[in-house]
PDB file of C-alpha atoms in Angstrom:
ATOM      1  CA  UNK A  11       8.702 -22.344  -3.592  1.00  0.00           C
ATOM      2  CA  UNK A  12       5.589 -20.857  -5.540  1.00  0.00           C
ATOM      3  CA  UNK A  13       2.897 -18.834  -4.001  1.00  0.00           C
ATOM      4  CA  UNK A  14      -0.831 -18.258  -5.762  1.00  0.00           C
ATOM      5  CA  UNK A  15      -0.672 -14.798  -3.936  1.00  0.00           C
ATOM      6  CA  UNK A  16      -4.589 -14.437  -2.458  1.00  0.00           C
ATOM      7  CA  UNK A  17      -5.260 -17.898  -2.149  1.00  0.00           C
ATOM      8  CA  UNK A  18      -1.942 -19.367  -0.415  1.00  0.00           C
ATOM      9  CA  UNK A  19      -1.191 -16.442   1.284  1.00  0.00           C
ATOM     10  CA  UNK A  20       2.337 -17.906   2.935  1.00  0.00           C
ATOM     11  CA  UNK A  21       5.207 -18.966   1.817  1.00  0.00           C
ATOM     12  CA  UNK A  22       8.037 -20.413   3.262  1.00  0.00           C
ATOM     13  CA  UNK A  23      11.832 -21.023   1.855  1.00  0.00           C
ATOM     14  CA  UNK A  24      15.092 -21.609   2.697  1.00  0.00           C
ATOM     15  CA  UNK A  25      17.307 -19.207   3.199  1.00  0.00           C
ATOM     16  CA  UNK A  26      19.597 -19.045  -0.301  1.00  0.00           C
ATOM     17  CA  UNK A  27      16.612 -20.630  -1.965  1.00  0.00           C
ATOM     18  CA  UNK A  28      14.829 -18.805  -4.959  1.00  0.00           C
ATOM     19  CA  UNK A  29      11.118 -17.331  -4.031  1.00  0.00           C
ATOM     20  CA  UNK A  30       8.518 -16.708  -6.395  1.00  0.00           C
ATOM     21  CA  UNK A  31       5.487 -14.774  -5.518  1.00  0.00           C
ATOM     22  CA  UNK A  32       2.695 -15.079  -7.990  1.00  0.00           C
ATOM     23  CA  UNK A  33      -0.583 -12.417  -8.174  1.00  0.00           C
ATOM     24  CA  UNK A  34      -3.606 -12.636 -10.161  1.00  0.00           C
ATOM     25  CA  UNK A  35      -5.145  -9.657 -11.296  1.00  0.00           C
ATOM     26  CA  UNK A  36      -8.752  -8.970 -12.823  1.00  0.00           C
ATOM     27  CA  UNK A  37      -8.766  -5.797 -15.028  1.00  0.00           C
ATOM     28  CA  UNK A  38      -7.596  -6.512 -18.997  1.00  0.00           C
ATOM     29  CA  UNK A  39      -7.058  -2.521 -19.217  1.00  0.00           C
ATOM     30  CA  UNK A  40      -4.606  -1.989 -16.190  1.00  0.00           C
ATOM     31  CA  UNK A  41      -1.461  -0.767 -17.712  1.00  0.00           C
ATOM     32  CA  UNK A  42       1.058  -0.359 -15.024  1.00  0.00           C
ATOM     33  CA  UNK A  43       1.905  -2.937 -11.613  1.00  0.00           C
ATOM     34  CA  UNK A  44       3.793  -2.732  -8.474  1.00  0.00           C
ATOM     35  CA  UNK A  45       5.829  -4.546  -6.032  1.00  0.00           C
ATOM     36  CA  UNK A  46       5.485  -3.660  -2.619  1.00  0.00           C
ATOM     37  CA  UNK A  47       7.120  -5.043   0.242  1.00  0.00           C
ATOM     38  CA  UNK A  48       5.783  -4.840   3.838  1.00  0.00           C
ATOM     39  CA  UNK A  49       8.093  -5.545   6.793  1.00  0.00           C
ATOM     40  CA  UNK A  50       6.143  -5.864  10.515  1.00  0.00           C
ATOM     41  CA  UNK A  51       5.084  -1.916  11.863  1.00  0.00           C
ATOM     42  CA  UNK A  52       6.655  -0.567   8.754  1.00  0.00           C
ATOM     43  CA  UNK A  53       4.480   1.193   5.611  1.00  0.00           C
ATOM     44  CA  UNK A  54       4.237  -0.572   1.971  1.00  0.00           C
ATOM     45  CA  UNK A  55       7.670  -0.374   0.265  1.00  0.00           C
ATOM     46  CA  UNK A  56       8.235   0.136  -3.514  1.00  0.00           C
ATOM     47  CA  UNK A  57      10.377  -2.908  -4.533  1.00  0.00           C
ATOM     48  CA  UNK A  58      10.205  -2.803  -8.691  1.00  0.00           C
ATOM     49  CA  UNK A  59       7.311  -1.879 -11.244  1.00  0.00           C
ATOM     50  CA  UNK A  60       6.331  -2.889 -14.777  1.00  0.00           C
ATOM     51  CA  UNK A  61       3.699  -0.912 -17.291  1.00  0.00           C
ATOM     52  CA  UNK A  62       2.177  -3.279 -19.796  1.00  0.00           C
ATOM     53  CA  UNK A  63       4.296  -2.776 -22.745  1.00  0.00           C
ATOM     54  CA  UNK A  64       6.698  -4.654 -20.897  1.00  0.00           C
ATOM     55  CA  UNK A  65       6.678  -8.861 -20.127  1.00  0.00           C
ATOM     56  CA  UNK A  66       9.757  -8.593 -18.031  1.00  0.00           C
ATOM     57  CA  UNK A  67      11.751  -6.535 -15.300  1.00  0.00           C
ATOM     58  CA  UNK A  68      14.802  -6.907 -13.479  1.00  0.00           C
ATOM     59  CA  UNK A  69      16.224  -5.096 -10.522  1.00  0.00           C
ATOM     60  CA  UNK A  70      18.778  -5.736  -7.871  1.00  0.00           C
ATOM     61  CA  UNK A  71      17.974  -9.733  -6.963  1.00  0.00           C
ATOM     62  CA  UNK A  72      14.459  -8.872  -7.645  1.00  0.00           C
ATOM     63  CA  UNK A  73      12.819  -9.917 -11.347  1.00  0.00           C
ATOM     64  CA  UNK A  74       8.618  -8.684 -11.695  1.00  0.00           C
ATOM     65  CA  UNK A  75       7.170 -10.997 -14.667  1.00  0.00           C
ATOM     66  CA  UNK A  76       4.443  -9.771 -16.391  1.00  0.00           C
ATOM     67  CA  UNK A  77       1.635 -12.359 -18.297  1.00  0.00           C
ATOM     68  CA  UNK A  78      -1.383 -10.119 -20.324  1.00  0.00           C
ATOM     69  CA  UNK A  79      -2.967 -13.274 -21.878  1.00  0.00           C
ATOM     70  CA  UNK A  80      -4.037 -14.941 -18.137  1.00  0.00           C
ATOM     71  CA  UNK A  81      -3.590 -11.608 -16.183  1.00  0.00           C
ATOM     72  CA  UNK A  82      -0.863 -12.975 -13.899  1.00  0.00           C
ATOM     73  CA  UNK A  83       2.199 -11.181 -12.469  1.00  0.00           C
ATOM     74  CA  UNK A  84       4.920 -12.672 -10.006  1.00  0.00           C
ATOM     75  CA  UNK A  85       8.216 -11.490  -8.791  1.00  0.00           C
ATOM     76  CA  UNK A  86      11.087 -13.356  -8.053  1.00  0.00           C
ATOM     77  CA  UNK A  87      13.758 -13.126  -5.395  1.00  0.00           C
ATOM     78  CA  UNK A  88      16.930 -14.543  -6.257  1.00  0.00           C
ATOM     79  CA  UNK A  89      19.056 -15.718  -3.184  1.00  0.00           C
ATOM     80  CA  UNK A  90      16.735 -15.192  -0.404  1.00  0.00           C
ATOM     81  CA  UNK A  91      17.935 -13.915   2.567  1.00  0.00           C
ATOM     82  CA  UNK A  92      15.837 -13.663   6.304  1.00  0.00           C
ATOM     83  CA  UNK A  93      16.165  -9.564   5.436  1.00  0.00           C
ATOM     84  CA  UNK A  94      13.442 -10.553   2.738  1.00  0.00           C
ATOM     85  CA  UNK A  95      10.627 -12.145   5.299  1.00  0.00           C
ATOM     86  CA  UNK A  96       7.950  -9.628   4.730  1.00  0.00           C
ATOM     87  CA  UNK A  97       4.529  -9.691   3.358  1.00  0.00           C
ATOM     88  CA  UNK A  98       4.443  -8.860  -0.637  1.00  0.00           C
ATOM     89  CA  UNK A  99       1.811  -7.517  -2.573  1.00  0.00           C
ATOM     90  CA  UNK A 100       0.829  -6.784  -5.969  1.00  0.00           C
ATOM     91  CA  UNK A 101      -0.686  -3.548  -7.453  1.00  0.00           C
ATOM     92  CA  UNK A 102      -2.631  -2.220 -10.386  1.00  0.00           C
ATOM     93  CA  UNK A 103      -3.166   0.686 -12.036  1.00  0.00           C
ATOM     94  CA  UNK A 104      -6.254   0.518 -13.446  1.00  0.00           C
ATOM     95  CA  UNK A 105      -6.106   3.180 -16.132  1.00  0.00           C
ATOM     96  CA  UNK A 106      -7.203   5.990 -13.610  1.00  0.00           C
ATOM     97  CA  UNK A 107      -4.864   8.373 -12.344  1.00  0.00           C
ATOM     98  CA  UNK A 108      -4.369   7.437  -8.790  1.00  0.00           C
ATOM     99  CA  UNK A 109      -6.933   4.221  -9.031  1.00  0.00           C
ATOM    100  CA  UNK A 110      -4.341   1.839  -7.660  1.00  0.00           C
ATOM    101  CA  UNK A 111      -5.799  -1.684  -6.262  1.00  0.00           C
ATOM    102  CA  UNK A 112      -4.208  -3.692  -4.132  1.00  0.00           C
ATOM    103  CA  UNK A 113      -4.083  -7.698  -3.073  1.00  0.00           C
ATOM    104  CA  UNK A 114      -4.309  -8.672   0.195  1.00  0.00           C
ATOM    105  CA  UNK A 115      -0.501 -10.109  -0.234  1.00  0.00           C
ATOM    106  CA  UNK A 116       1.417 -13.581   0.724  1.00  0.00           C
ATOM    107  CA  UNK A 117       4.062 -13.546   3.606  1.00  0.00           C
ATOM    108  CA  UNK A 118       7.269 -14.479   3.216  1.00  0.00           C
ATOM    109  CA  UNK A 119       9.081 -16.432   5.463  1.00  0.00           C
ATOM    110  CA  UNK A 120      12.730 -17.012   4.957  1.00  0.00           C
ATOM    111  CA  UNK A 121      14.362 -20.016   7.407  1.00  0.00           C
ATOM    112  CA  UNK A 122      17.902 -20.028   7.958  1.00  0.00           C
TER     113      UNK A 122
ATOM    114  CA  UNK K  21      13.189   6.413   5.280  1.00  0.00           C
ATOM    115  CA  UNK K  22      10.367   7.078   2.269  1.00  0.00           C
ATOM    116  CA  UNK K  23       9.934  10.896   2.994  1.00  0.00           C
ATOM    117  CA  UNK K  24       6.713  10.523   3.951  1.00  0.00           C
ATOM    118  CA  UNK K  25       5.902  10.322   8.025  1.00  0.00           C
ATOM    119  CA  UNK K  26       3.057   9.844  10.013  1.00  0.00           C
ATOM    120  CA  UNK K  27       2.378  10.690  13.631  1.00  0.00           C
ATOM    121  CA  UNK K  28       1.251   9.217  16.321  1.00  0.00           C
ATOM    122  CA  UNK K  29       2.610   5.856  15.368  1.00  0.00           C
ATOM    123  CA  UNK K  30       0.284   4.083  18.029  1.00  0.00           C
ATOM    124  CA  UNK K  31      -3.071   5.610  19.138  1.00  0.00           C
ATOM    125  CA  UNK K  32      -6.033   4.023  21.438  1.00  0.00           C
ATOM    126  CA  UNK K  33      -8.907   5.548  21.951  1.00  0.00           C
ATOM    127  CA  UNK K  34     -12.354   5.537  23.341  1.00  0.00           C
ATOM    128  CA  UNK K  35     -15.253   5.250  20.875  1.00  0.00           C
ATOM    129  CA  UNK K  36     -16.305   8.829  22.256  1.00  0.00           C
ATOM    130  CA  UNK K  37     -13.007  10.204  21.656  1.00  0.00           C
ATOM    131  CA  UNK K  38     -11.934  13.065  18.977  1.00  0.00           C
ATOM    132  CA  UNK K  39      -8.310  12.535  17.340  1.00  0.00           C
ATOM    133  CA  UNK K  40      -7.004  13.403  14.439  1.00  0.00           C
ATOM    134  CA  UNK K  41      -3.770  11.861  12.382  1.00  0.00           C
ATOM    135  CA  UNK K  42      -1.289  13.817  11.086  1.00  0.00           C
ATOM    136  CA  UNK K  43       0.791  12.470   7.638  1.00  0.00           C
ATOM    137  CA  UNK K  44       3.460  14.681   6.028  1.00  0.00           C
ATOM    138  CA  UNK K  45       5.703  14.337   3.165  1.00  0.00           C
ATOM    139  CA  UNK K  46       8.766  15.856   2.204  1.00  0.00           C
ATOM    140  CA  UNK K  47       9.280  14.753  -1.667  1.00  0.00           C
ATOM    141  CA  UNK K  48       7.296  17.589  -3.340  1.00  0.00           C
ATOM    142  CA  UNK K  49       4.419  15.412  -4.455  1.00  0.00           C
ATOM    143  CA  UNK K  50       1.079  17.251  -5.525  1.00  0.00           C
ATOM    144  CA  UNK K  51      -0.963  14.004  -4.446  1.00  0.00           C
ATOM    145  CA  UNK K  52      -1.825  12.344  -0.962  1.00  0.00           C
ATOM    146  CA  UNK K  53      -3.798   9.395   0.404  1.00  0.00           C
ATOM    147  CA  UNK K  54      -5.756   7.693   2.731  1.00  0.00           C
ATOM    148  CA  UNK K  55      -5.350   4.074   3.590  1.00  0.00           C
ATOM    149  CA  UNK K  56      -6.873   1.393   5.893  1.00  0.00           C
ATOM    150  CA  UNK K  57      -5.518  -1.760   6.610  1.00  0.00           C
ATOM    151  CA  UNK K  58      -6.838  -4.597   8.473  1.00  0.00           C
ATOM    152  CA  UNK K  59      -5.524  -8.193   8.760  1.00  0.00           C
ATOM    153  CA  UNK K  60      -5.822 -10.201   6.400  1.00  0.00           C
ATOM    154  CA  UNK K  61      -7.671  -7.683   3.983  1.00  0.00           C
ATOM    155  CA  UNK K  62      -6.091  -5.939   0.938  1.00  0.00           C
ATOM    156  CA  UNK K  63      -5.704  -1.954   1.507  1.00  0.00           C
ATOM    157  CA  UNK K  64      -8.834  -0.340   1.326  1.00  0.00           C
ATOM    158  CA  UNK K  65      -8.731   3.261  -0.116  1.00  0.00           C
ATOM    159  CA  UNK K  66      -9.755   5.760   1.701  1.00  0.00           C
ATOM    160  CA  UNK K  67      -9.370   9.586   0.159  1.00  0.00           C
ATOM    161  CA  UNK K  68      -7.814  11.210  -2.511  1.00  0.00           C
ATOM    162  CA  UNK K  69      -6.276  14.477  -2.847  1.00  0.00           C
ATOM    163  CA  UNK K  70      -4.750  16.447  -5.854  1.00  0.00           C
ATOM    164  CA  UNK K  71      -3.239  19.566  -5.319  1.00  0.00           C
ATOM    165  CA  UNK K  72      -5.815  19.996  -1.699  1.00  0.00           C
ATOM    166  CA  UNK K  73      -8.828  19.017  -3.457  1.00  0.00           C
ATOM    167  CA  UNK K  74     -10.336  15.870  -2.598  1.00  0.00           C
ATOM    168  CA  UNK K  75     -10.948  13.784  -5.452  1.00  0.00           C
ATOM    169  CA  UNK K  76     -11.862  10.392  -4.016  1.00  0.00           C
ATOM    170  CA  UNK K  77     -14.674   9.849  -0.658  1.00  0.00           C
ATOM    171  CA  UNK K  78     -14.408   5.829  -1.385  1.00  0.00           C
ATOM    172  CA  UNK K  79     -17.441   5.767   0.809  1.00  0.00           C
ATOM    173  CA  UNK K  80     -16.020   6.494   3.702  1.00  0.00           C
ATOM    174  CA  UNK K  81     -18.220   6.685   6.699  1.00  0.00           C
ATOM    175  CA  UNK K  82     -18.479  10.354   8.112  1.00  0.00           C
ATOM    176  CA  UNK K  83     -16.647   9.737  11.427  1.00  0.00           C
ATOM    177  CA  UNK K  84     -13.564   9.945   9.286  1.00  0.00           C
ATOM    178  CA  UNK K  85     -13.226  13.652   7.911  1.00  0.00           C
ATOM    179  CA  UNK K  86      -9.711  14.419   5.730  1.00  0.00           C
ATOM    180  CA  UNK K  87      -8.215  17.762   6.045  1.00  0.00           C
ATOM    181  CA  UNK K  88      -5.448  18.441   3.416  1.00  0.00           C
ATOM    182  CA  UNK K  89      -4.179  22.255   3.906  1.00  0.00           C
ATOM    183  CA  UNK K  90      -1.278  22.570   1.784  1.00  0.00           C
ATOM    184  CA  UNK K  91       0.297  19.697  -0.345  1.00  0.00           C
ATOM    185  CA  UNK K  92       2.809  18.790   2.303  1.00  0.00           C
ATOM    186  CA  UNK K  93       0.289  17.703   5.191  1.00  0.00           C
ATOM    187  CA  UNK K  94      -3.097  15.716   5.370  1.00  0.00           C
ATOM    188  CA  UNK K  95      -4.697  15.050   8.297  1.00  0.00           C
ATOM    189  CA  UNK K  96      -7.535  12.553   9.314  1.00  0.00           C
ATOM    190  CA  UNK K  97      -9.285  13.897  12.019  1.00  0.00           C
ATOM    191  CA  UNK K  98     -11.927  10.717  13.913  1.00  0.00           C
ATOM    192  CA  UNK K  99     -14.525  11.264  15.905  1.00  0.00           C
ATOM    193  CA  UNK K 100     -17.463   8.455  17.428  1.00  0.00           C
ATOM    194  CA  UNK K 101     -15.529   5.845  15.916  1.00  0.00           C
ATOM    195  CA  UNK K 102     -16.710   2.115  16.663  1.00  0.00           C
ATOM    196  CA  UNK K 103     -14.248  -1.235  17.543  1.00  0.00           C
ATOM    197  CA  UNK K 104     -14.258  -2.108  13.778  1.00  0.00           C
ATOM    198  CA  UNK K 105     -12.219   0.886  12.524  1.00  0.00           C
ATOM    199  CA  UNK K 106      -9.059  -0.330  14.476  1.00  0.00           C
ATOM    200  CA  UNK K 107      -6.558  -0.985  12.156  1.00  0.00           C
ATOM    201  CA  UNK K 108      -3.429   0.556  10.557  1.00  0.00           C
ATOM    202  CA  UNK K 109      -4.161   3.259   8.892  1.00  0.00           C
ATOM    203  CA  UNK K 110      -1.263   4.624   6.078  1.00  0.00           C
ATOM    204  CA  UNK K 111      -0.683   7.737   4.485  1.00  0.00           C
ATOM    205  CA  UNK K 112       0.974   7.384   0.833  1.00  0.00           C
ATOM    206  CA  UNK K 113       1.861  10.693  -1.665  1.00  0.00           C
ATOM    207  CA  UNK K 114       2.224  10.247  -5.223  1.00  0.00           C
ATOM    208  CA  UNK K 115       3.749  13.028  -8.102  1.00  0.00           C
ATOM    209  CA  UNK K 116       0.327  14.370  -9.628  1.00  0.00           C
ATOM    210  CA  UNK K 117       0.070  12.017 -12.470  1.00  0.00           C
ATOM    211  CA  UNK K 118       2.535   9.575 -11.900  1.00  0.00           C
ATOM    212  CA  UNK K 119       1.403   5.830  -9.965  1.00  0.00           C
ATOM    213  CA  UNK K 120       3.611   5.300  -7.690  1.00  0.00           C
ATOM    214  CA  UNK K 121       3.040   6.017  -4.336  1.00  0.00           C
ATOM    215  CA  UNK K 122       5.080   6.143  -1.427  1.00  0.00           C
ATOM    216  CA  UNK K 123       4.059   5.033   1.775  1.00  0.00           C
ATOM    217  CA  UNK K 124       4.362   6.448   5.478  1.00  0.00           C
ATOM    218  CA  UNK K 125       5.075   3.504   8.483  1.00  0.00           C
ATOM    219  CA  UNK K 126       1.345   4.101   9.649  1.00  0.00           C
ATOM    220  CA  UNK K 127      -0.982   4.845  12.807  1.00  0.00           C
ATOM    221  CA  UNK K 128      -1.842   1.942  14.414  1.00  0.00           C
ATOM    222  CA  UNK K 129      -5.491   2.700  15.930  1.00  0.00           C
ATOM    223  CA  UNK K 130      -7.158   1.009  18.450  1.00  0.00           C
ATOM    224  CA  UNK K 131     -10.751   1.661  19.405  1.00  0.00           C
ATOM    225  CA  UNK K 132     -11.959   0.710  22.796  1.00  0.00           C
TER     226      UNK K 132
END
């Protein structure tokens, strides 16, 4: 399943299934972008991060892809599992120290 | 657990009520934040503070005031507020320099 981020803000897989969760983001000079992961009454949670000089990351099931040219990140969960339903958002550093922006995020829904 | 905690977890209150917010971390970070969340909406930044100075009001109306007294604790005391300003509000720390930031599970306010 593929997610546009802000403007399909669900998405819903099977459990095993890969998930991609796509972001768009607006400022050419922002030079560093984070994961976060949101379960229900919990805080944001750091999942993986990627600074510009980088196209591609890979953690633990988790890969954050970065695309300069059309200002589009997504990460990718390999092997879903329900532990992964959550909301998911995208953040950017926009040069500033400490001017991080953040999108309203997609939920995650993982069936069994 | 992120190190960073927030107390109370749940709070409802009057609109003629005075409470404050209590966040404290316990990862040595120099930096500290403000958050609101509402549904749907992306987090909106609140305050800023390096090393107890504020650096950021993000036009904050004044029935929020921070209070940051030592780089461990920050505090967001409310006063008068109104039925819009329920929400969850999160508390996040950051290393002075450094972007990421580390989020607290969150006061969830509720204004009668």
């Amino acid at each position: 399943g593929e997610s546009v981020g802000l403007h399909l803000p669900t998405l819903s897989v099977q459990e095993g299934d890969n998930s991609i969760i796509n972001c768009a983001y607006s400022n050419s000079a922002s030079d560093y972008f984070i994961w976060y992961k949101q379960e229900s009454g919990k805080g944001p949670q750091f999942i993986i991060d990627i600074r510009s000089n980088m196209d591609k990351r890979q953690g633990q099931r988790v890969t954050v892809l970065l695309n300069k040219t059309v200002k589009h990140l997504s990460l990718q969960i390999a092997a879903t599992q329900p532990g992964d339903s959550a909301v998911y958002f995208c953040a950017e550093n926009r040069g500033n120290n400490n001017d991080m922006r953040f999108g309203a995020g997609t939920r995650l829904t993982v069936k069994p | 657990e992120t190190g960073v905690t927030q107390t109370p977890r749940h709070l409802v209150m009057g609109m003629t009520n005075k409470k404050s917010l209590k966040c404290e971390q316990h990862l040595g970070h120099n930096a500290m934040y403000w958050y609101k969340q509402s549904a749907k909406k992306p987090l909106e930044l609140m305050f800023v503070y390096n090393f107890k100075e504020q650096t950021e009001n993000n036009s904050v109306p004044s029935r929020f005031s921070p209070e940051c007294p030592n780089s461990s604790h920050l505090f967001l005391h409310l006063h008068t507020l109104q039925p819009e300003d329920s929400a969850l509000y999160l508390c996040a720390s950051s290393p002075t320099g450094e972007d990421t930031q580390y989020f607290g599970p969150g006061t969830r306010l509720t204004v009668l």
